[in-house]
Short mmCIF file of C-alpha atoms in Angstrom, two decimals:
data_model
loop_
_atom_site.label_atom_id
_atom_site.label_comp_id
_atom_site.label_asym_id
_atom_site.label_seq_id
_atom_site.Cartn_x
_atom_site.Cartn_y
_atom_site.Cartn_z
CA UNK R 1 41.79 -32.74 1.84
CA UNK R 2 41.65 -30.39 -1.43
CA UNK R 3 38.92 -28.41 -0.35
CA UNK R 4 40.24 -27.84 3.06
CA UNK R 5 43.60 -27.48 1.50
CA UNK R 6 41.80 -24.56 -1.17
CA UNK R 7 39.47 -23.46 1.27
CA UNK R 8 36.89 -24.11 -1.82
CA UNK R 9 33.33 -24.07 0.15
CA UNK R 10 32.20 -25.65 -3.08
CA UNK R 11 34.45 -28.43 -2.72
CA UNK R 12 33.94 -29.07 0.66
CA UNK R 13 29.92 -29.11 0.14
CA UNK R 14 30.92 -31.61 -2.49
CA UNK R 15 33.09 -33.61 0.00
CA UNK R 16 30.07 -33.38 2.57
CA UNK R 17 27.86 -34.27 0.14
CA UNK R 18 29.78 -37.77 -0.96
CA UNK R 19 29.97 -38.43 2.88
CA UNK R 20 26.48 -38.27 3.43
CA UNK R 21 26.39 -40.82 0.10
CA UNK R 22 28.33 -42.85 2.08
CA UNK R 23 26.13 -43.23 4.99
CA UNK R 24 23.17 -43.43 2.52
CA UNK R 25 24.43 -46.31 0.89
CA UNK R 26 24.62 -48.27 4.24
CA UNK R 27 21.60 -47.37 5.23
CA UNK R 28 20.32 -48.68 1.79
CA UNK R 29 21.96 -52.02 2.09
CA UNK R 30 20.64 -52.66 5.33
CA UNK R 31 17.17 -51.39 3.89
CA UNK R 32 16.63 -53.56 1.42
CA UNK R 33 18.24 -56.60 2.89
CA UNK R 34 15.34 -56.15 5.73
CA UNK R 35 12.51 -55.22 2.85
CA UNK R 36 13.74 -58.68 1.21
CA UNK R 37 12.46 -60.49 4.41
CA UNK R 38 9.20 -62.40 3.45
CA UNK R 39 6.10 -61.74 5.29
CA UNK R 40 5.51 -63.07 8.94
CA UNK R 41 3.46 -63.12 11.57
CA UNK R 42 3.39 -59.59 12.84
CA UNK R 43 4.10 -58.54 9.59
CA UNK R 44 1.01 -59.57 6.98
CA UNK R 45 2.49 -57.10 4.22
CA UNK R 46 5.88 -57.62 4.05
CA UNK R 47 8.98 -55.47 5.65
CA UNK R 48 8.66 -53.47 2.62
CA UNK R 49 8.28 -50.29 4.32
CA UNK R 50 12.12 -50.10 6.00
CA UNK R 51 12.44 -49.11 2.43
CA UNK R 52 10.23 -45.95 2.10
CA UNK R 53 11.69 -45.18 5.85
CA UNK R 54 15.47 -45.51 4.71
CA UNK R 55 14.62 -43.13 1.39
CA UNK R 56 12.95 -40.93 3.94
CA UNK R 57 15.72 -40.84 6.42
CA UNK R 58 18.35 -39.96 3.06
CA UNK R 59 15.65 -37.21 2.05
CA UNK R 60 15.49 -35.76 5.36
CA UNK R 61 19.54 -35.85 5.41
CA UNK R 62 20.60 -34.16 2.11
CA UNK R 63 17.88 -31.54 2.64
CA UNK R 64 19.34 -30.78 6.68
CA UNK R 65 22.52 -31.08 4.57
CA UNK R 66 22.09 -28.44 2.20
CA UNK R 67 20.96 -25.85 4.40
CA UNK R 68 23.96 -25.83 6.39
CA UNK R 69 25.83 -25.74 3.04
CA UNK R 70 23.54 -22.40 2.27
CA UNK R 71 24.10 -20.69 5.66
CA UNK R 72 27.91 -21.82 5.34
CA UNK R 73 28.08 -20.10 1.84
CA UNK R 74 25.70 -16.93 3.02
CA UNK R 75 28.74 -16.73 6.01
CA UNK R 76 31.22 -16.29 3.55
CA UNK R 77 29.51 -14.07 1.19
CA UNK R 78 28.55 -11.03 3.60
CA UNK R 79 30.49 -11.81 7.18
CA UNK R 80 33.62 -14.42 6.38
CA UNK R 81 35.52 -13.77 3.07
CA UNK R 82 38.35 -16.21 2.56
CA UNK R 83 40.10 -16.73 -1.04
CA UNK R 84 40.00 -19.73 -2.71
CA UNK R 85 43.01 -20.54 -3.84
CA UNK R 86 42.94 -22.86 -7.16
CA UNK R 87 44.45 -25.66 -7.93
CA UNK R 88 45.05 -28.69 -10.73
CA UNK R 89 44.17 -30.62 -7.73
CA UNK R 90 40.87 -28.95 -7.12
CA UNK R 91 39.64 -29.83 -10.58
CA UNK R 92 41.29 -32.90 -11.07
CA UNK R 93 39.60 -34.15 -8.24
CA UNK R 94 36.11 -32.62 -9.45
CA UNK R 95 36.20 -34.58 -13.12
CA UNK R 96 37.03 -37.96 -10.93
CA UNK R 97 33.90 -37.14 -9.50
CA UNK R 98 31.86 -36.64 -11.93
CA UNK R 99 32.87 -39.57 -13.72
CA UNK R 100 32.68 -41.95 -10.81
CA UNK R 101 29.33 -40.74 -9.94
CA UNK R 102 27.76 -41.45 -13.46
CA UNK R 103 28.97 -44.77 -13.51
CA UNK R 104 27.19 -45.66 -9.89
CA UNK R 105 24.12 -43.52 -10.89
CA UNK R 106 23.48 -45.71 -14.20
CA UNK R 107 23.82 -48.89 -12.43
CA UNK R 108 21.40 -48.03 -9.70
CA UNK R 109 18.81 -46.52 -11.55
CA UNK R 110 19.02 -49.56 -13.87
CA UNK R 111 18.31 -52.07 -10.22
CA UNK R 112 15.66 -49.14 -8.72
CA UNK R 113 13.68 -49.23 -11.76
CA UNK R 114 13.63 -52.87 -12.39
CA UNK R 115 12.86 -53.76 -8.64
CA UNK R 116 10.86 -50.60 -8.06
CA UNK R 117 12.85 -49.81 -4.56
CA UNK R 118 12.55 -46.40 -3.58
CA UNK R 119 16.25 -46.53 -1.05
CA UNK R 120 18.25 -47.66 -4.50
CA UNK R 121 16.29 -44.83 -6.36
CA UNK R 122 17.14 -41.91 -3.16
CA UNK R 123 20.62 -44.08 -3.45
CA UNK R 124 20.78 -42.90 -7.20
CA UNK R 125 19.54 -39.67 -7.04
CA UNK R 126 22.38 -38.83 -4.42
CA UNK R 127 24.81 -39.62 -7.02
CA UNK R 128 22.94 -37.81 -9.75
CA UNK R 129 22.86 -34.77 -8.29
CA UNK R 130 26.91 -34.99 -7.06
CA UNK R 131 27.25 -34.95 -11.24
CA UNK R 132 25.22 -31.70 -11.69
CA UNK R 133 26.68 -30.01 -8.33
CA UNK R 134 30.33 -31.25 -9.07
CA UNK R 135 29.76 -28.97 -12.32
CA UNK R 136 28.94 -26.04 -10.32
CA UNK R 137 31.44 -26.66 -8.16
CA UNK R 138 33.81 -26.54 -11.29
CA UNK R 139 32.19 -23.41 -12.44
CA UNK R 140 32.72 -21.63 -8.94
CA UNK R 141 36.57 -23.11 -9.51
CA UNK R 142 36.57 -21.03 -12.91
CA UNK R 143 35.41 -17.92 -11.39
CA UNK R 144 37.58 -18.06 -8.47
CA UNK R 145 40.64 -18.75 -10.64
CA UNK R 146 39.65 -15.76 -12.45
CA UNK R 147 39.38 -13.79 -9.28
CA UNK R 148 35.58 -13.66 -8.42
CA UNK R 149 35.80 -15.43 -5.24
CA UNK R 150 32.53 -15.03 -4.23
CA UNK R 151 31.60 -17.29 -7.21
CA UNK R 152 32.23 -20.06 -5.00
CA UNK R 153 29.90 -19.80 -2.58
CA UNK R 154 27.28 -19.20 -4.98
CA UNK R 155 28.35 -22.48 -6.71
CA UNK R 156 27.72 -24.05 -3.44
CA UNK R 157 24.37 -22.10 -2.89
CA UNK R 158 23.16 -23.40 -6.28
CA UNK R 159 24.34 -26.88 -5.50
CA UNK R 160 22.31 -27.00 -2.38
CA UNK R 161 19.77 -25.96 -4.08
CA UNK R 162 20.07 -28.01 -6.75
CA UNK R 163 20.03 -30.83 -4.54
CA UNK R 164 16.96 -29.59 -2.49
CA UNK R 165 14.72 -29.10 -5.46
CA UNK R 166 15.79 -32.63 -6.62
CA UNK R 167 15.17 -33.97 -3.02
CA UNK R 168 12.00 -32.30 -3.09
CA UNK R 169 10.76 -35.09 -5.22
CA UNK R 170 11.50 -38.06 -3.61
CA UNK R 171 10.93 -36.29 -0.31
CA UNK R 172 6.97 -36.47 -1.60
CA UNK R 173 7.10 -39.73 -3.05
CA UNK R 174 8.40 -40.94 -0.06
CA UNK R 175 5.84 -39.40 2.44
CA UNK R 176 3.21 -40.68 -0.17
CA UNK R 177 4.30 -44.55 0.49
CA UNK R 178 4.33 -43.96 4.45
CA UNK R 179 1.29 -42.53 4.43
CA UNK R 180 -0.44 -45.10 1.63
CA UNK R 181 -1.47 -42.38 -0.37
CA UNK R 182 -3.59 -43.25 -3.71
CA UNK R 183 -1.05 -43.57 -6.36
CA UNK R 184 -3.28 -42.02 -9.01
CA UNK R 185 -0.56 -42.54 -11.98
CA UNK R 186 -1.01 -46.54 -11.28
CA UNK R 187 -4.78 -46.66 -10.54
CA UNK R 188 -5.48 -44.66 -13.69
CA UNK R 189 -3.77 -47.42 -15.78
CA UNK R 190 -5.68 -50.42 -13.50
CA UNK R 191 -9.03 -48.17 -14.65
CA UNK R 192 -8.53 -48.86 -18.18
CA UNK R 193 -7.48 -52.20 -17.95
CA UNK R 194 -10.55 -53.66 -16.01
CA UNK R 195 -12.91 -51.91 -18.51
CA UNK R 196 -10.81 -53.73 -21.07
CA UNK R 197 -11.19 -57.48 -19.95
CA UNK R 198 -14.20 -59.72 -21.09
CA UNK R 199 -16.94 -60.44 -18.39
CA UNK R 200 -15.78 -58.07 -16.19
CA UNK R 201 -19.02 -55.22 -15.74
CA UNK R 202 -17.86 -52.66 -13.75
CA UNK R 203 -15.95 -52.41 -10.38
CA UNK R 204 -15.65 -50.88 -6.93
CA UNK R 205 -13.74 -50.18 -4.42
CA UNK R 206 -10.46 -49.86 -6.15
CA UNK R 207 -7.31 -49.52 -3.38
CA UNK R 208 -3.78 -49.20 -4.67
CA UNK R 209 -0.88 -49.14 -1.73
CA UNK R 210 3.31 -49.32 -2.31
CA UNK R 211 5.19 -50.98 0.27
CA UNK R 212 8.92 -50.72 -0.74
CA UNK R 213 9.14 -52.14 -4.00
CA UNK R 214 5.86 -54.00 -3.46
CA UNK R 215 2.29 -52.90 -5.18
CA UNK R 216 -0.74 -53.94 -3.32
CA UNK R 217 -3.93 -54.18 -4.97
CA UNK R 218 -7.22 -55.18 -3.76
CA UNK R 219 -11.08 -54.17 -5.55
CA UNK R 220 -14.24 -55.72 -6.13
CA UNK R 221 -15.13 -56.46 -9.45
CA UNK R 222 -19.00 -57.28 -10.89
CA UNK R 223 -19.37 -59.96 -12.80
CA UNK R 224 -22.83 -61.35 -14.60
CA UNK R 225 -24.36 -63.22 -11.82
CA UNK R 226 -25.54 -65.48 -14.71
CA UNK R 227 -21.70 -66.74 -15.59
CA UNK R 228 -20.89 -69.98 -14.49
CA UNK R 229 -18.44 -69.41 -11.14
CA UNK R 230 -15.67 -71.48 -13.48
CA UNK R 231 -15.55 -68.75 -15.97
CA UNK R 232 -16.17 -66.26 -13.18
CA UNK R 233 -12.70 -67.24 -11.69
CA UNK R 234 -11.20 -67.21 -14.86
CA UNK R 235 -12.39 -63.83 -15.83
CA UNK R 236 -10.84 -62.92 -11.79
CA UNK R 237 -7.24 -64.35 -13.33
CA UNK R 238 -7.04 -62.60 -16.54
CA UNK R 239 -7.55 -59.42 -14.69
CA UNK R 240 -4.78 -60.41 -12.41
CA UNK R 241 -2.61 -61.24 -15.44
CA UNK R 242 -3.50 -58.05 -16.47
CA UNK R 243 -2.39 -55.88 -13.60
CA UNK R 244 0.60 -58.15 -13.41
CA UNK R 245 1.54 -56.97 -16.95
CA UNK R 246 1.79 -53.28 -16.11
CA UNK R 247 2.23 -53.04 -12.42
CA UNK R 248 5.43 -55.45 -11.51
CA UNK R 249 5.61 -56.76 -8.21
CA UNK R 250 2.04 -56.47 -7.90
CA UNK R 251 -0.18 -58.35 -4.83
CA UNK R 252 -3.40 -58.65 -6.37
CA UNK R 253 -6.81 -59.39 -4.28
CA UNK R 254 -10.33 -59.66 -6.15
CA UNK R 255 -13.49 -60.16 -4.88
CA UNK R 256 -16.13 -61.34 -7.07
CA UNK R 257 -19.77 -60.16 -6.94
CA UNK R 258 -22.48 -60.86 -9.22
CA UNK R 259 -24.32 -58.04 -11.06
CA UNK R 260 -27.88 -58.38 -12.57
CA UNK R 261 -27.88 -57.19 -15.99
CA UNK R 262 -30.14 -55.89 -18.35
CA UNK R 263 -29.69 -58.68 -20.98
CA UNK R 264 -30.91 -61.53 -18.56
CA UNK R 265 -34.24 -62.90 -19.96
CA UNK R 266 -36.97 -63.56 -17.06
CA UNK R 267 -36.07 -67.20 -17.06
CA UNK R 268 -32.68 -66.26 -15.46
CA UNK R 269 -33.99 -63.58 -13.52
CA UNK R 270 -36.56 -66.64 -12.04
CA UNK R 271 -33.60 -69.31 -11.78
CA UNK R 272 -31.72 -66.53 -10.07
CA UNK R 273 -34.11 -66.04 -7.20
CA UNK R 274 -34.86 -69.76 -6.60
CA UNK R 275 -31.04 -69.91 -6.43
CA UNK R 276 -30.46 -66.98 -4.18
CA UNK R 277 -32.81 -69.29 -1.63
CA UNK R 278 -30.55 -72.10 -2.60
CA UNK R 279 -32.85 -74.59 -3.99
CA UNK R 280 -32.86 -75.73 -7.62
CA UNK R 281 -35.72 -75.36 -10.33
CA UNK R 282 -36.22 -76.90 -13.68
CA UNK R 283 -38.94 -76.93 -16.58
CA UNK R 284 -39.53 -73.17 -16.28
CA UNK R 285 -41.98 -71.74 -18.78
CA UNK R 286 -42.81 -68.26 -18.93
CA UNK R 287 -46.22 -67.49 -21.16
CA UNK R 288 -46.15 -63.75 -22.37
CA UNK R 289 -50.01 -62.49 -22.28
CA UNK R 290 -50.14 -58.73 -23.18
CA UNK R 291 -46.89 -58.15 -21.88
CA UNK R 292 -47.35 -59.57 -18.26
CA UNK R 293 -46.45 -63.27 -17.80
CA UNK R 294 -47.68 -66.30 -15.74
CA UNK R 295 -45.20 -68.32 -15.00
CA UNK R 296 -44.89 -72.36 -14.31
CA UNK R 297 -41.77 -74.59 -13.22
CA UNK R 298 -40.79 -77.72 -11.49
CA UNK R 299 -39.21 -76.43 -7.54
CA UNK R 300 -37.09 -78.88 -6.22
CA UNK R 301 -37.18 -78.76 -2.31
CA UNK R 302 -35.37 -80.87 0.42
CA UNK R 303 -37.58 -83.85 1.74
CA UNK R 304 -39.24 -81.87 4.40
CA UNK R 305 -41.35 -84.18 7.00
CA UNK R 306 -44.59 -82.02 6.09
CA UNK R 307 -45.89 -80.72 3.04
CA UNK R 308 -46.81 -78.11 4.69
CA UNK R 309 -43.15 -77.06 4.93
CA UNK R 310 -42.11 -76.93 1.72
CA UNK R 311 -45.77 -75.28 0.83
CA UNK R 312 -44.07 -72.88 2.75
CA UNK R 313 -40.91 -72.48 0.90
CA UNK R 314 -42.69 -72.43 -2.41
CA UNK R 315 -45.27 -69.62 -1.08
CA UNK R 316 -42.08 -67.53 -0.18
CA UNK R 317 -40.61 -68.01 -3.86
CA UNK R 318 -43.99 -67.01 -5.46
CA UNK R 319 -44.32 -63.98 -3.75
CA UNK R 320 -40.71 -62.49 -4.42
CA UNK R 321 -40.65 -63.79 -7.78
CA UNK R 322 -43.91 -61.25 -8.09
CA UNK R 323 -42.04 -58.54 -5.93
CA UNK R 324 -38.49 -58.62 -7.79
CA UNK R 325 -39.95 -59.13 -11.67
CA UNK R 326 -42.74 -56.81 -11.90
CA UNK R 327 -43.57 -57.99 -15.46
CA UNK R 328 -44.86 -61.41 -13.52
CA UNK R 329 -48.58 -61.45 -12.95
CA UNK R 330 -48.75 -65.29 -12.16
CA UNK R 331 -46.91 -67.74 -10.52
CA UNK R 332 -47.62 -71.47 -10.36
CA UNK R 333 -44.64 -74.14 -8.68
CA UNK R 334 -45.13 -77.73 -9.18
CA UNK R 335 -43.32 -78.84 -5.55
CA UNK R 336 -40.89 -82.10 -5.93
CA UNK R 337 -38.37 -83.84 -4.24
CA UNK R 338 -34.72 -82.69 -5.05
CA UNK R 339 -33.68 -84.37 -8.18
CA UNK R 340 -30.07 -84.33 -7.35
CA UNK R 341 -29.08 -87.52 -5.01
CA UNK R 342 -26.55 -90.04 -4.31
CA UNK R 343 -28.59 -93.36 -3.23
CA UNK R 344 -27.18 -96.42 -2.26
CA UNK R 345 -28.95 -99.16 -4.79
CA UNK R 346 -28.54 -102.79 -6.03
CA UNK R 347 -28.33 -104.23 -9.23
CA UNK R 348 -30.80 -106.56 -10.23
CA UNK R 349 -30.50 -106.88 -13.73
CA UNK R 350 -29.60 -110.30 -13.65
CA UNK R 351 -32.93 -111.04 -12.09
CA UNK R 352 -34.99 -109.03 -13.95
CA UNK R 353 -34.86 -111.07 -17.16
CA UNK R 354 -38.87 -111.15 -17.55
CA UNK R 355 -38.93 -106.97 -17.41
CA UNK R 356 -36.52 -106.57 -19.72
CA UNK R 357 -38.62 -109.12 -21.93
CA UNK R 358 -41.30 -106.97 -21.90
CA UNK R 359 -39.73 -103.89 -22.26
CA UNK R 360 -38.19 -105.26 -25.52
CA UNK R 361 -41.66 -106.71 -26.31
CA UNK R 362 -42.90 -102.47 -25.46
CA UNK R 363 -40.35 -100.89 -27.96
CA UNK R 364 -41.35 -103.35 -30.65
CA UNK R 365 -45.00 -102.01 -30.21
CA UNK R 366 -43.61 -98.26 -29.96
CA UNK R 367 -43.90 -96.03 -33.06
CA UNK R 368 -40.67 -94.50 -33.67
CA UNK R 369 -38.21 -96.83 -31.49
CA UNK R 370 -36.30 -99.07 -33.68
CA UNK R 371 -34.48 -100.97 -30.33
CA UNK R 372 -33.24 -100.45 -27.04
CA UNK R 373 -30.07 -101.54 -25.75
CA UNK R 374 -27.94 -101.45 -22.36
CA UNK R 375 -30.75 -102.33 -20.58
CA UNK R 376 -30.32 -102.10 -16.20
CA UNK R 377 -32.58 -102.28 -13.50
CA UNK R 378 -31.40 -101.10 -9.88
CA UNK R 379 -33.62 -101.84 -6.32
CA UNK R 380 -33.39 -98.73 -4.00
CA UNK R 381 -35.49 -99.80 -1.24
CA UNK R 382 -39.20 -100.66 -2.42
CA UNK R 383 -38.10 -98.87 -5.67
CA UNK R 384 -37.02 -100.12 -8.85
CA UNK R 385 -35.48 -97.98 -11.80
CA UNK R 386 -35.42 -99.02 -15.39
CA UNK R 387 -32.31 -97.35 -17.26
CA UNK R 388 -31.89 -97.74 -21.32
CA UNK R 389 -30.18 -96.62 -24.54
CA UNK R 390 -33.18 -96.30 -26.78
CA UNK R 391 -32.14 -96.22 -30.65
CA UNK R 392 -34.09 -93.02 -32.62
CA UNK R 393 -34.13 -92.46 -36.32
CA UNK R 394 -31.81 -89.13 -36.42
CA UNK R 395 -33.42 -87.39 -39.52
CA UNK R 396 -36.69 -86.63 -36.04
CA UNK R 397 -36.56 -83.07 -34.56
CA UNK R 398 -36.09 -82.90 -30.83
CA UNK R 399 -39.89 -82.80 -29.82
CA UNK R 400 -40.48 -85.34 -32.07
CA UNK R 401 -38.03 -87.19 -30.13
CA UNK R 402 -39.13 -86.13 -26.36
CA UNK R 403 -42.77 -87.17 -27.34
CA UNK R 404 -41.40 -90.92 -28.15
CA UNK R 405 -39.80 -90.83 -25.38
CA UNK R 406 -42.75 -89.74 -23.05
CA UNK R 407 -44.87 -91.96 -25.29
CA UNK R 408 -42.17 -94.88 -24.72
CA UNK R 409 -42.21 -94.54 -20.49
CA UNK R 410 -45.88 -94.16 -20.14
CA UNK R 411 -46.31 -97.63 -21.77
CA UNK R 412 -43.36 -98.92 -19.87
CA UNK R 413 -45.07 -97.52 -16.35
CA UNK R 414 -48.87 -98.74 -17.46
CA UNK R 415 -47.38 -102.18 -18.42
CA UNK R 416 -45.29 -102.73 -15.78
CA UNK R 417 -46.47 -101.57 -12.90
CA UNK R 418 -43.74 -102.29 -10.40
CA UNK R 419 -40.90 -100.04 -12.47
CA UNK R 420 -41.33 -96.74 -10.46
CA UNK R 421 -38.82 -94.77 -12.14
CA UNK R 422 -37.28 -94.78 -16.30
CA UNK R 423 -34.88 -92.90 -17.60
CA UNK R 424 -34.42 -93.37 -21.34
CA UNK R 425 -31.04 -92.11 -22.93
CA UNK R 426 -32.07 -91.74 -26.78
CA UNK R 427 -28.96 -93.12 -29.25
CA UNK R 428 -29.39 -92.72 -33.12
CA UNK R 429 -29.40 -95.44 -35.54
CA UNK R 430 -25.75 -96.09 -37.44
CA UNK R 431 -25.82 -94.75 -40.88
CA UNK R 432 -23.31 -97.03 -43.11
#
């Protein structure tokens, strides 16, 4: 009504301007109460996108906005003159503007930047700029009253351009998030946080996507193929921690992949190829001779009907062994059933009475065994194991200790024939 009622082309760009605010802010509200929707079905990544397209839509109307507001004001300048004719009104109404505006523009830049919504940030940045165009507008007001009408429309020029140059901004952000461009700003900072975190050896395949106020983040990451996958998944969640730290809102996705490194000694490097052809090794040994070894372990292979099958397996193992470690000049597998079983057995301890006799009888005999204890013997089939605690003066190194042992089951299997597996657990003697 006042800038009809002044014919103020400022004012009216102004009044156009708070219209189009209007609209915006309904198209926000319905933007992010559909971007608040959880993921469904056809819709994996959330509805976060209605937000980018609503900041896009505001965009594309302030800037179709403003250049009617320049060709109005151009009009005016060199074919329509009309005088502006100033008012208490026309400023009064200006500096309730301006003030009303700043209040709204706080309190949405305060919710965009906390929820990362680009239609609340376009919502804010329509009020910011009705701030520094209603003070052009009052400027224009000042020259008019002062009788330089055409100060007016060149208030209104410079608020539309204001406004465009402001839009600009968005207008690119905006296009960026429909189009999943790389956000370099948030990548850069994901860079120097993965390089940061413990275990982690390099990475690949970074890919960094905004979907309304949503961050999606997905990568590979290398991790020593040596790690245990435990602390592998825990090195996985610290980086995920990480990225939650400095990227809010963030949807992180890892993959894992193990990396060979240079400190591995060639006993990983060997355990790592018998793993890769999933089969489990033990006892490896790895004699250095002029700087080429030969090489010796226990290969633990499924119960294959044949020998000649798991000859087979054992063969392959050798030869890539020689073709992945170059250093190898030898390779020599001692083939055995897999030690790792679950068999159904009975206890027989009770009956036994006479073995354990002698086995007592065996320790007393047995340099270096002071007693056993917690003897068992289980029947698997034809089999029979002999389990024990076997007590071992503590002050003896640890080969002292596995020769006693070996010493101890050799007399146990020569004595008593019928015992076709021991397993000795070695306890120390109780100091008082």
């Amino acid at each position: 009504i006042v800038g009809f009622s002044t014919s103020s082309l400022g004012i009216l760009s102004e009044a156009a301007h708070s219209a189009m605010d209007l609209g915006a802010a309904l198209l926000t509200y319905v933007a992010v109460r559909i971007s608040d929707k959880p993921p469904d079905e056809d819709h994996a990544y959330g509805h976060g996108k209605v937000e980018n397209i609503s900041a896009f839509m505001q965009t594309g109307i302030l800037i179709l906005t403003c250049f009617f507001i320049i060709k109005s004001a151009v009009e005016r300048l060199w074919f329509d003159r009309i005088t502006v004719e100033v008012t208490t009104w026309s400023f009064a109404v200006m500096i309730v503007s301006i003030i009303v505006d700043y209040s709204r523009t706080r309190a949405l830049l305060r919710v965009a930047r906390t929820y990362r919504s680009q239609a609340l940030e376009a919502d804010a940045l329509h009020f910011s700029t009705d701030i520094w165009s209603s003070l052009v507008v009052i400027f224009g007001l000042i020259a008019a009253y002062f009788g330089w009408h055409e100060g007016d429309s060149l208030a209104a020029i410079g608020v539309a351009i204001f406004v465009l140059f402001v839009t600009g901004r968005l207008f690119k952000e905006t296009i960026a998030a429909l189009t999943d461009q790389y956000p370099k700003d948030i990548a850069e900072k994901i860079k120097k946080l993965l390089m940061s975190v413990d275990g982690v050896q390099s990475f690949r395949h970074l890919r960094v996507r905004q979907s309304g106020s949503k961050v999606f983040v997905d990568m590979y990451i290398m991790i020593k193929r040596t790690v245990a996958f435990e602390r592998a998944h825990e090195v996985t969640e610290e980086v995920e921690n990480k990225i939650a730290e400095i990227v809010k809102n963030a949807d992180v996705i890892i993959h894992m992949e193990p990396q060979e490194t240079d400190d591995e000694s060639i006993i990983d490097k060997i355990r790592m190829i018998v793993i890769q052809e999933g089969l489990a090794c033990h006892n490896v040994r790895a004699q250095n001779i002029g700087g080429k070894y030969i090489v010796d372990f226990h290969l633990e292979c499924d119960p294959y009907p044949k020998f000649a099958d798991a000859h087979a397996v054992s063969s392959r193992i050798e030869k890539k062994l020689i073709q992945k470690i170059p250093q190898i000049r030898n390779v020599k597998t001692h083939i055995e059933d897999a030690r790792d079983k679950v068999l159904t057995a009975k206890d027989i301890t009770a009956q036994s009475q006479s073995v354990i006799k002698h086995v007592n009888e065996i320790a007393a005999e047995e340099k270096g065994v002071v007693s056993c204890s917690d003897l068992i013997v289980l029947q698997f089939g034809e089999h029979k194991k002999l389990l024990l605690n076997c007590i071992i003066d503590p002050n003896l190194s640890l080969d002292e200790v596995h020769a006693i042992m070996t010493s101890f089951e050799n007399h146990i299997y020569q004595h008593l024939p019928e015992i076709t597996h021991v397993v000795i657990h070695p306890e120390i003697v109780e100091q008082d």
